[in-house]
Coordinates of C-alpha atoms in Angstrom, one line a residue:
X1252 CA 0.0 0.0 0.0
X1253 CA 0.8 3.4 -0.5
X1254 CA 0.3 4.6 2.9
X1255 CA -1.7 3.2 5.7
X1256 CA -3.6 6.5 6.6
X1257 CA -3.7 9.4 4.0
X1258 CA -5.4 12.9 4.4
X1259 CA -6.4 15.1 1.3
X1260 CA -7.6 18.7 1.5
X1261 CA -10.2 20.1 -1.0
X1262 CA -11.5 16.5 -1.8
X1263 CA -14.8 17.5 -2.8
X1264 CA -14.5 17.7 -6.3
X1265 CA -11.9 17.7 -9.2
X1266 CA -8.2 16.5 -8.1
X1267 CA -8.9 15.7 -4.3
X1268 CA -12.1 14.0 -5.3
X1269 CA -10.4 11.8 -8.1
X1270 CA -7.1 11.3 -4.9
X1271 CA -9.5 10.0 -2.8
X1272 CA -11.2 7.9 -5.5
X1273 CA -8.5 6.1 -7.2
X1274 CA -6.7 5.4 -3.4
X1275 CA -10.1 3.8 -2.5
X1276 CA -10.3 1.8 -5.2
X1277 CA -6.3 0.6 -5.6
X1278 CA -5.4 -2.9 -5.0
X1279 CA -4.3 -2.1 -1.3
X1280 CA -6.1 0.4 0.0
X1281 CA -4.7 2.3 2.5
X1282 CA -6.7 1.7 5.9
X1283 CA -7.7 5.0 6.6
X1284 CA -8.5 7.6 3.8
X1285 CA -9.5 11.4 5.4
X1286 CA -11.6 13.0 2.6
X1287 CA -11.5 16.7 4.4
X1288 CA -13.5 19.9 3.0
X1289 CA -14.9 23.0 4.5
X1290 CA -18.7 21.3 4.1
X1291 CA -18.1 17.5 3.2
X1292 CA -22.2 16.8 4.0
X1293 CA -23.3 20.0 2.6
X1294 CA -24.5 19.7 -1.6
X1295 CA -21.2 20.4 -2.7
X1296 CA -19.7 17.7 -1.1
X1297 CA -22.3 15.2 -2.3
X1298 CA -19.9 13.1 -4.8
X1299 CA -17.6 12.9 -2.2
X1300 CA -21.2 11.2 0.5
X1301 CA -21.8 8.7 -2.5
X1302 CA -18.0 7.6 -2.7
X1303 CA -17.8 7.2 1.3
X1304 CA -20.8 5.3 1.4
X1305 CA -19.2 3.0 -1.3
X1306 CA -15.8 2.6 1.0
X1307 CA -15.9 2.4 4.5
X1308 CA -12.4 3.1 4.4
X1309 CA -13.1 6.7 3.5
X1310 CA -14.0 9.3 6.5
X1311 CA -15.6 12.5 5.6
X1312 CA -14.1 15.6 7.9
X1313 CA -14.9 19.5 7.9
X1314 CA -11.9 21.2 7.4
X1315 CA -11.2 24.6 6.4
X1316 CA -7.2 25.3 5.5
X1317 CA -8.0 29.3 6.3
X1318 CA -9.9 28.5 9.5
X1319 CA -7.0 27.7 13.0
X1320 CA -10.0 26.3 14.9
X1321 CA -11.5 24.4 12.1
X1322 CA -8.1 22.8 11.1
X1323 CA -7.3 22.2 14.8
X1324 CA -11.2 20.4 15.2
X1325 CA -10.2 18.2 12.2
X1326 CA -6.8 17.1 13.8
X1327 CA -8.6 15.6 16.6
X1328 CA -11.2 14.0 14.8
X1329 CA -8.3 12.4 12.5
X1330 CA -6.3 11.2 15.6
X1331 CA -9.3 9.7 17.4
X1332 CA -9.5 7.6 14.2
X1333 CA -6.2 6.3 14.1
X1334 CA -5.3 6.1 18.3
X1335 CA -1.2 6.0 18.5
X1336 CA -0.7 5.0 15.0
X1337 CA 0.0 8.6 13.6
X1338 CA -0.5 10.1 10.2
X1339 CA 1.1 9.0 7.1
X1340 CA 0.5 11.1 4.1
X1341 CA -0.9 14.3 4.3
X1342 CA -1.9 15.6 0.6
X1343 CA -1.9 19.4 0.2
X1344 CA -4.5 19.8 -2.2
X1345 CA -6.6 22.5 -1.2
X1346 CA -6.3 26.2 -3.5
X1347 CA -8.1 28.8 -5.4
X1348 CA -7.2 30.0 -8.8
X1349 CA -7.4 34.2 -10.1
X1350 CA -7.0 35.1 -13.4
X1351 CA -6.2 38.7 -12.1
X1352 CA -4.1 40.9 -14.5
X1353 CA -1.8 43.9 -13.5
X1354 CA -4.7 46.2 -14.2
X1355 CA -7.2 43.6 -12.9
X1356 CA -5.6 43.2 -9.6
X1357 CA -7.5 43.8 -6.3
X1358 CA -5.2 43.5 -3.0
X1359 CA -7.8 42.0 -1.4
X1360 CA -7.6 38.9 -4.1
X1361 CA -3.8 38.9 -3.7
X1362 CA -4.2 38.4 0.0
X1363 CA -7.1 35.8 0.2
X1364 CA -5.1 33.7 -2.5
X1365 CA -1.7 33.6 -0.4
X1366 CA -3.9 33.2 2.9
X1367 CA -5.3 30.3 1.1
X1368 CA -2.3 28.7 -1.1
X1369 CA 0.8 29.5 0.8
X1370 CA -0.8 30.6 4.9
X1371 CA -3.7 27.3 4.3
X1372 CA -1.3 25.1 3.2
X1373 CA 1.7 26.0 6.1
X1374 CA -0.9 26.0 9.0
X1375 CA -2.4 22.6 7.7
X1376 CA 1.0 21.0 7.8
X1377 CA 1.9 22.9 11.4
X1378 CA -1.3 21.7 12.9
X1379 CA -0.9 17.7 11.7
X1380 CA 2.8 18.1 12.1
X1381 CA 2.6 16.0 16.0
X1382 CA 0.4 12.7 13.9
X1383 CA 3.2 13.2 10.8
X1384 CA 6.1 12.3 13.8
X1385 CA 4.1 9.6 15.6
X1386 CA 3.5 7.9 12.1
X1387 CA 7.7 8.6 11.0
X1388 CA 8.5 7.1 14.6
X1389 CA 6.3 3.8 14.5
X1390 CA 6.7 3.1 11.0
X1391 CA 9.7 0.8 12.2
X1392 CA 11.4 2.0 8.5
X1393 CA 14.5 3.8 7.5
X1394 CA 14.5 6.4 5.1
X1395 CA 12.0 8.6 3.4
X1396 CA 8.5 7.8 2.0
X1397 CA 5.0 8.2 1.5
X1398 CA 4.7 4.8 4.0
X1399 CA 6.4 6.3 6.5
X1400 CA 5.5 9.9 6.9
X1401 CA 5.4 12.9 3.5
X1402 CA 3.9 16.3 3.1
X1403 CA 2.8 16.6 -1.0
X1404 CA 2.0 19.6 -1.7
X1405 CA 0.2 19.9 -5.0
X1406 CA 1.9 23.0 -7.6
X1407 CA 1.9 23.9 -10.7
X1408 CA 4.5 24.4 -13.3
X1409 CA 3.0 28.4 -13.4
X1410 CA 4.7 28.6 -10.1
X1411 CA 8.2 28.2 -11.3
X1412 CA 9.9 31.4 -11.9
X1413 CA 12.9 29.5 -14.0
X1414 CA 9.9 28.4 -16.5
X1415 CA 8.1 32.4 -16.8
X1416 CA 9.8 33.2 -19.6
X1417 CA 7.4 35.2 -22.0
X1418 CA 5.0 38.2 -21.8
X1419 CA 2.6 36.1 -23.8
X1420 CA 1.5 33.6 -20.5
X1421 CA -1.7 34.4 -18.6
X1422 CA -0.2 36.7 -15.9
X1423 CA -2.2 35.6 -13.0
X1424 CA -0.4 37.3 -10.5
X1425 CA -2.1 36.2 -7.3
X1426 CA -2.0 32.5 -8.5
X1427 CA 1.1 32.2 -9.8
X1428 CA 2.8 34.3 -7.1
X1429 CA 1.1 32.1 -4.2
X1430 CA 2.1 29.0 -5.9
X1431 CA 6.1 30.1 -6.3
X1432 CA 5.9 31.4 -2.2
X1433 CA 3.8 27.7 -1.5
X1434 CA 6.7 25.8 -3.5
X1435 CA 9.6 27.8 -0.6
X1436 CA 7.1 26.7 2.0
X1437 CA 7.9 23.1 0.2
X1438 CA 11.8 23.5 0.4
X1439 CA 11.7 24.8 4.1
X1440 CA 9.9 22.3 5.3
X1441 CA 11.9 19.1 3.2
X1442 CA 15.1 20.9 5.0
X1443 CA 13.4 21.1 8.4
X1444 CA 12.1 17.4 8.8
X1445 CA 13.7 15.3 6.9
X1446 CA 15.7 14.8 10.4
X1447 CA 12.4 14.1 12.1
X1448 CA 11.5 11.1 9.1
X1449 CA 8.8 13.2 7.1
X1450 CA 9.7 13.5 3.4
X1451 CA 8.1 16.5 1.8
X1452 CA 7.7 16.9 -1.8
X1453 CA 5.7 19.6 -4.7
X1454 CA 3.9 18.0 -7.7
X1455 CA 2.5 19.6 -10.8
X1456 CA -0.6 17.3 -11.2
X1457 CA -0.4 18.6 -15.0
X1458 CA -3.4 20.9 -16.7
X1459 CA -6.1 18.9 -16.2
X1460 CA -10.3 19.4 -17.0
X1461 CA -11.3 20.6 -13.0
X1462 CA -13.3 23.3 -12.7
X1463 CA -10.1 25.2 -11.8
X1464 CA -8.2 23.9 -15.2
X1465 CA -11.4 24.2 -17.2
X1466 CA -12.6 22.0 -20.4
X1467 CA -9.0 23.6 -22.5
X1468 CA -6.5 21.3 -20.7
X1469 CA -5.8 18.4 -22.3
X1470 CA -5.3 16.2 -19.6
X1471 CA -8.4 14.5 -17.8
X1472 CA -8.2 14.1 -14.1
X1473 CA -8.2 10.6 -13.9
X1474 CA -4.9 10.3 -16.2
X1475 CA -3.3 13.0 -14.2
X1476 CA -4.2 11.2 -10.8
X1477 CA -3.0 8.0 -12.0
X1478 CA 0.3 9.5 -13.0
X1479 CA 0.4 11.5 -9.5
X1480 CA -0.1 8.2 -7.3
X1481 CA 2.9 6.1 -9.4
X1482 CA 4.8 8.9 -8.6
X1483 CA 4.2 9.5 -5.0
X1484 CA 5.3 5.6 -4.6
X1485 CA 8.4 6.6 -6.2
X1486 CA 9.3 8.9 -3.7
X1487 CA 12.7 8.6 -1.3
X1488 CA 15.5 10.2 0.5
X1489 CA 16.5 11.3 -2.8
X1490 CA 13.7 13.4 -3.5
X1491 CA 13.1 14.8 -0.4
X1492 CA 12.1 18.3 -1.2
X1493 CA 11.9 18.1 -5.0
X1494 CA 9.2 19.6 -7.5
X1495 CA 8.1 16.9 -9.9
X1496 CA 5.1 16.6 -12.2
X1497 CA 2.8 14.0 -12.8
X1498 CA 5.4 11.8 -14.8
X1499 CA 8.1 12.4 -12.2
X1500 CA 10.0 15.1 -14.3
X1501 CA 11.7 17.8 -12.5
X1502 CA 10.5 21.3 -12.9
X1503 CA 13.0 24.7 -12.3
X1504 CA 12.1 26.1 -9.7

């Protein structure tokens, strides 16, 4: 198995929903899959009631990434779950998109996307950090994996700065600013506990058809997850801290 207890943020629809899907439905399925968004029993989060009544594996949690007492709520109701055992793989998922232009941009916008992307993301890990250490010490394993303990924070190639070359891609400043700070969050945090057993990686999941990526990307979710899962199993020491897409190529950062 991948992992035996994974956690995915946003899992309501698009990526997280397809995560949560395709690790229900693998060969060996980890034990515990934590399907976490702000209103998983709300209409929204329907999909995700019909696939976690399919798999009892799959628990539904309320979790907000911009909310401290909301993410603190869910990191009880996740250890409950798994007693002493810890946490294995937390997925990073969770992230809103703008499309905001120099002339379009609001600084309102700016903020809410970094409090989201790059504040969400760091207080998520912070918060499960104590279940990430129990998990990296009772693995009974050397090295780094998704089995023992990992932070995967999901990017994008618009992050990189090495790869904004030309005037002619979408500026999307908020976005694509958010995403470069989120992929620094990534580094600090491979440096910081790789000691401690947690491997910590960024993946570009590709352009894929979400509701985020719209019907122009060419890739379909369920490709792009496939891809994303092969590579997470992939993961070691030696990749600690990288930024891979969904075929395990590196990316400039």
């Amino acid at each position: 198995a991948l992992a035996r207890s994974v956690l995915v943020t946003g899992s309501n629809r698009g990526i997280g929903l397809e995560l949560v899907r395709q690790l229900a439905a693998s060969p060996q399925p980890p034990e515990h899959i934590f399907a976490t968004c702000r209103d998983p029993k709300g209409p929204r989060g329907k999909a995700l009631q019909e696939l976690a009544a399919e798999h009892p594996s799959i628990k539904l949690v309320q979790l907000d990434i911009v909310n401290l007492p909301s993410i603190q709520g869910a990191v009880q109701a996740v250890g409950s779950h798994l007693k002493d055992q810890g946490l294995n793989l937390l997925i990073n998922n969770a992230g809103v998109s703008s499309h905001a232009t120099l002339c379009s941009l609001d600084m309102q916008e700016m903020l809410n996307v970094f409090a989201t992307n790059v504040v969400g993301t760091l207080q998520v890990t912070k918060e499960f950090l104590p279940l990430l250490q129990q998990a990296a010490k009772g693995a009974g394993k050397q090295g780094l994996s998704c089995s023992r303990a990992a932070v995967i924070n999901i990017s994008t190639k618009l992050g990189s700065i090495g790869l904004c070359l030309g005037v002619t891609e979408a500026p999307m400043y908020p976005y694509r600013a958010s995403k470069a700070a989120q992929n620094m969050v990534t580094r600090c945090l491979a440096a910081e506990l790789q000691d401690k057993g947690i491997l910590c990686a960024a993946i570009h999941p590709g352009w894929v058809k979400t509701d985020m990526g719209t019907e122009k990307a060419p890739l379909t979710v369920e490709h792009s997850v496939q891809g994303f899962l092969t590579v997470l199993a992939s993961l070691s020491q030696d990749t600690s801290g990288a930024f891979l897409d969904w075929e395990g190529n590196s990316l400039p950062w």
